[in-house]
Tab-separated table of C-alpha atoms and ligand atoms in Angstrom:
chain	number	residue	atom	x	y	z
A	1	MET	CA	-3.219	-12.478	-13.452
A	2	ASP	CA	-1.223	-12.701	-10.235
A	3	ILE	CA	1.197	-15.618	-10.443
A	4	VAL	CA	2.008	-15.407	-6.753
A	5	SER	CA	-1.098	-14.964	-4.697
A	6	ARG	CA	-0.970	-11.953	-2.381
A	7	GLY	CA	-1.353	-13.020	1.263
A	8	PHE	CA	0.931	-15.967	0.453
A	9	SER	CA	4.351	-14.389	0.691
A	10	GLY	CA	3.332	-12.775	3.969
A	11	ARG	CA	5.269	-9.660	3.049
A	12	ARG	CA	2.362	-7.318	2.479
A	13	SER	CA	1.041	-7.410	6.015
A	14	PRO	CA	-0.825	-4.267	7.031
A	15	GLU	CA	2.243	-3.240	9.036
A	16	ASN	CA	4.644	-3.681	6.141
A	17	ALA	CA	2.364	-1.590	3.956
A	18	LYS	CA	3.048	1.270	6.353
A	19	LEU	CA	6.801	0.833	6.116
A	20	PRO	CA	8.625	3.129	3.667
A	21	PRO	CA	11.348	1.556	1.476
A	22	GLY	CA	14.515	0.533	3.311
A	23	GLN	CA	12.985	0.844	6.790
A	24	TYR	CA	12.522	-1.808	9.484
A	25	LEU	CA	10.037	-1.872	12.353
A	26	THR	CA	11.050	-1.300	15.940
A	27	THR	CA	8.939	-1.193	19.065
A	28	ASP	CA	11.435	0.572	21.308
A	29	PHE	CA	12.101	4.285	20.988
A	30	PRO	CA	15.765	4.976	20.183
A	31	VAL	CA	17.261	8.302	21.254
A	32	LEU	CA	19.220	10.173	18.560
A	33	SER	CA	20.760	13.461	19.604
A	34	ALA	CA	23.677	15.281	18.002
A	35	GLY	CA	24.712	16.820	21.329
A	36	PRO	CA	23.859	16.946	25.010
A	37	THR	CA	20.258	17.231	26.146
A	38	PRO	CA	19.513	20.865	27.025
A	39	HIS	CA	17.518	21.398	30.195
A	40	VAL	CA	15.243	24.421	29.995
A	41	PRO	CA	13.215	25.240	33.116
A	42	LEU	CA	9.576	25.836	32.211
A	43	ASP	CA	9.616	29.325	33.741
A	44	ARG	CA	12.351	30.288	31.254
A	45	TRP	CA	11.033	28.375	28.269
A	46	GLU	CA	9.701	30.357	25.344
A	47	PHE	CA	8.700	29.690	21.791
A	48	THR	CA	8.850	32.409	19.151
A	49	ILE	CA	7.998	32.894	15.507
A	50	ASP	CA	10.272	35.442	13.836
A	51	ASP	CA	11.106	36.659	10.352
A	52	GLY	CA	14.855	36.890	10.902
A	53	THR	CA	14.532	40.483	12.052
A	54	ARG	CA	11.430	40.802	14.191
A	55	VAL	CA	9.671	38.487	16.609
A	56	LEU	CA	6.161	38.044	15.229
A	57	GLN	CA	4.710	35.823	17.965
A	58	ARG	CA	5.913	34.760	21.371
A	59	TRP	CA	4.583	32.235	23.861
A	60	ASP	CA	5.790	31.387	27.335
A	61	TRP	CA	5.002	27.927	28.693
A	62	LYS	CA	1.685	28.994	30.182
A	63	SER	CA	0.365	30.797	27.120
A	64	PHE	CA	1.596	27.938	24.911
A	65	ARG	CA	-0.221	25.388	27.054
A	66	ASP	CA	-3.354	27.525	26.942
A	67	LEU	CA	-3.513	26.934	23.180
A	68	PRO	CA	-5.880	24.176	22.062
A	69	SER	CA	-4.039	20.865	21.748
A	70	GLU	CA	-4.877	17.557	20.156
A	71	ILE	CA	-4.003	13.888	20.517
A	72	ILE	CA	-2.448	12.458	17.391
A	73	THR	CA	-1.345	8.968	16.391
A	74	VAL	CA	1.427	8.912	13.812
A	75	ASP	CA	4.175	6.715	12.352
A	76	LEU	CA	7.812	7.783	12.803
A	77	HIS	CA	10.560	7.121	10.252
A	78	CYS	CA	14.212	7.766	11.097
A	79	VAL	CA	16.805	8.021	8.340
A	80	THR	CA	18.917	5.465	10.282
A	81	ARG	CA	16.190	3.043	9.062
A	82	TRP	CA	14.046	2.390	12.094
A	83	SER	CA	10.339	3.095	11.945
A	84	LYS	CA	7.909	3.076	14.830
A	85	LEU	CA	4.217	2.796	14.024
A	86	GLY	CA	1.185	4.172	15.817
A	87	THR	CA	2.918	6.492	18.283
A	88	SER	CA	0.609	8.675	20.368
A	89	TRP	CA	1.375	12.328	21.085
A	90	GLU	CA	-0.308	15.430	22.393
A	91	GLY	CA	0.596	18.725	20.827
A	92	VAL	CA	-0.475	22.061	19.406
A	93	SER	CA	-1.019	22.064	15.659
A	94	LEU	CA	1.221	24.406	13.663
A	95	ASP	CA	-2.013	25.555	12.023
A	96	THR	CA	-2.937	27.028	15.404
A	97	ILE	CA	0.557	28.448	15.951
A	98	LEU	CA	0.640	30.090	12.507
A	99	MET	CA	-2.985	31.250	12.498
A	100	ASP	CA	-2.237	34.953	13.052
A	101	VAL	CA	1.116	34.999	11.250
A	102	GLN	CA	1.179	36.933	7.981
A	103	THR	CA	4.194	36.136	5.814
A	104	ASP	CA	5.341	35.943	2.214
A	105	SER	CA	8.268	33.706	3.161
A	106	PRO	CA	7.832	30.178	1.812
A	107	TYR	CA	10.470	28.480	4.017
A	108	ALA	CA	10.916	27.791	7.693
A	109	LEU	CA	13.963	27.127	9.827
A	110	ALA	CA	13.134	25.361	13.084
A	111	ARG	CA	15.484	26.374	15.903
A	112	SER	CA	16.159	24.375	19.050
A	113	TYR	CA	17.610	25.024	22.462
A	114	GLY	CA	21.146	23.718	22.024
A	115	ASP	CA	21.427	25.244	18.530
A	116	TYR	CA	20.119	22.414	16.324
A	117	THR	CA	18.296	23.661	13.245
A	118	THR	CA	16.345	22.025	10.434
A	119	ASN	CA	14.709	23.564	7.369
A	120	LEU	CA	11.458	22.767	5.627
A	121	PRO	CA	8.925	24.442	3.360
A	122	LEU	CA	6.399	26.416	5.388
A	123	ASN	CA	3.608	24.513	3.625
A	124	ASP	CA	4.862	21.303	5.241
A	125	LEU	CA	4.112	22.814	8.633
A	126	ARG	CA	0.547	23.638	7.591
A	127	ASN	CA	-2.588	21.621	6.878
A	128	ARG	CA	-2.491	19.308	9.900
A	129	GLN	CA	0.961	17.976	9.084
A	130	ALA	CA	2.983	19.311	12.026
A	131	TRP	CA	2.675	19.861	15.759
A	132	ILE	CA	4.595	21.221	18.721
A	133	ALA	CA	4.323	18.097	20.855
A	134	PHE	CA	4.691	18.084	24.644
A	135	ARG	CA	3.341	14.669	25.593
A	136	PHE	CA	4.227	11.177	24.352
A	137	ASP	CA	2.222	8.079	25.202
A	138	GLY	CA	0.176	10.009	27.764
A	139	LYS	CA	3.194	11.283	29.693
A	140	ASP	CA	5.127	14.549	29.645
A	141	LEU	CA	7.717	14.321	26.888
A	142	ALA	CA	10.997	13.014	28.327
A	143	PRO	CA	13.996	15.374	28.021
A	144	GLU	CA	15.972	12.953	25.845
A	145	HIS	CA	13.072	12.825	23.355
A	146	GLY	CA	12.820	16.609	23.166
A	147	GLY	CA	10.917	17.642	26.272
A	148	PRO	CA	9.495	19.997	27.259
A	149	ALA	CA	8.388	20.339	23.625
A	150	ARG	CA	9.508	19.264	20.180
A	151	LEU	CA	8.483	19.762	16.630
A	152	LEU	CA	6.714	16.721	15.186
A	153	VAL	CA	6.555	16.449	11.383
A	154	PRO	CA	5.831	12.753	10.849
A	155	HIS	CA	5.547	12.822	7.050
A	156	LEU	CA	9.290	13.632	6.813
A	157	TYR	CA	12.285	11.733	8.224
A	158	LEU	CA	12.498	12.273	11.956
A	159	TRP	CA	15.544	14.572	11.856
A	160	LYS	CA	13.062	17.268	10.724
A	161	SER	CA	11.234	16.889	14.050
A	162	ALA	CA	13.458	19.253	16.027
A	163	LYS	CA	13.672	18.332	19.697
A	164	TRP	CA	13.748	21.112	22.356
A	165	ILE	CA	12.150	23.510	19.910
A	166	ARG	CA	12.565	27.195	20.775
A	167	GLY	CA	11.283	28.849	17.656
A	168	ILE	CA	10.666	28.971	13.945
A	169	THR	CA	12.245	31.550	11.655
A	170	LEU	CA	10.336	32.320	8.473
A	171	ILE	CA	12.817	32.776	5.637
A	172	PRO	CA	12.339	34.029	2.054
A	173	HIS	CA	15.095	31.757	0.671
A	174	ASP	CA	15.656	28.175	1.736
A	175	GLN	CA	18.728	27.531	3.860
A	176	PRO	CA	20.025	24.173	5.093
A	177	GLY	CA	19.774	23.222	8.746
A	178	PHE	CA	22.201	21.099	10.770
A	179	TRP	CA	21.886	17.699	9.061
A	180	GLU	CA	20.940	19.198	5.704
A	181	SER	CA	24.298	21.016	5.571
A	182	LEU	CA	26.085	17.739	6.453
A	183	GLY	CA	24.849	15.884	3.374
A	184	TYR	CA	21.343	14.787	4.322
A	185	HIS	CA	18.541	15.441	1.896
A	186	ASN	CA	17.067	18.912	1.873
A	187	TYR	CA	13.457	17.670	2.025
A	188	GLY	CA	13.573	14.113	3.424
A	189	ASP	CA	10.453	12.293	2.251
A	190	PRO	CA	10.741	8.682	3.575
A	191	TRP	CA	8.391	7.315	0.893
A	192	ARG	CA	10.726	8.622	-1.824
A	193	GLU	CA	13.736	7.512	0.246
A	194	GLN	CA	15.244	10.992	0.226
A	195	ARG	CA	18.044	10.194	2.680
A	196	TYR	CA	21.085	12.006	1.301
A	197	SER	CA	21.547	15.127	-0.769
A	198	GLY	CA	22.176	13.157	-3.987
A	199	ASP	CA	18.886	11.224	-3.730
A	200	GLU	CA	16.157	12.370	-6.150
B	1	MTE	N1	17.409	19.482	18.734
B	1	MTE	C1	17.600	18.302	18.133
B	1	MTE	N2	16.546	17.737	17.511
B	1	MTE	C2	16.688	16.547	16.884
B	1	MTE	C3	17.936	15.892	16.862
B	1	MTE	C4	19.017	16.506	17.518
B	1	MTE	O1	20.150	16.003	17.537
B	1	MTE	N3	18.814	17.705	18.155
B	1	MTE	N4	18.062	14.682	16.188
B	1	MTE	C5	17.081	14.418	15.134
B	1	MTE	C6	17.143	13.069	14.664
B	1	MTE	S1	18.400	12.659	13.592
B	1	MTE	C7	16.175	12.143	14.962
B	1	MTE	S2	16.145	10.632	14.259
B	1	MTE	C8	15.148	12.462	15.979
B	1	MTE	C9	15.270	11.459	17.078
B	1	MTE	O2	14.254	11.666	18.006
B	1	MTE	P1	14.261	10.733	19.290
B	1	MTE	O3	15.604	10.896	19.948
B	1	MTE	O4	13.125	11.202	20.122
B	1	MTE	O5	14.079	9.330	18.782
B	1	MTE	O6	15.272	13.759	16.520
B	1	MTE	C10	15.674	14.739	15.609
B	1	MTE	N5	15.611	15.995	16.281
B	2	MO	MO1	17.715	10.566	12.653
């Protein structure tokens, strides 16, 4: 029997149920960048998939924007403890991006303009879990938030969502990206509170 009735404490509101451990809700949209915001003109922008040796796929802005896109509503969780619920984006699913890519490599390293990298298992980019997003809240993605386009992987802490994405390298053996090599967790599941490399 429940000693304390549920709705009484007021702590299990629908919003709180969506909040991973150790996170708090915010309604603004903080900017977290490890360096200056790179400005890439759209006529020089490109996005490539490579295997470390060869470029397997290449899109310029026009061919990228010709890919089918979708509107998605997702919750964001930053390792600095803010979470933002119900954010609306438009982007191209990584399932679409990877459709014609044949690989045996189980890991991916996302690469950004400005040299930021972050690693994740290739499977975490598949199955409607990741997008290359170019619009936020109905507007073109602002440069400070990663415009013209950023990776969006909402089921992992937000440092995995590389801003100013320029490509993804498929790698046979996992290798740490920027924050992962500075002591952040290799995988970064907010629901398991995988913040730092020592966390389970
Ligand atoms: N290229 C690049 N991507 C990045 C970062 C960065 O410094 N450079 N910071 C990461 C971190 S730590 C977070 S929390 C989010 C922040 O995204 P926002 O600035 O849009 O809130 O971007 C991630 N992607
Ligand atoms: Mo972050």
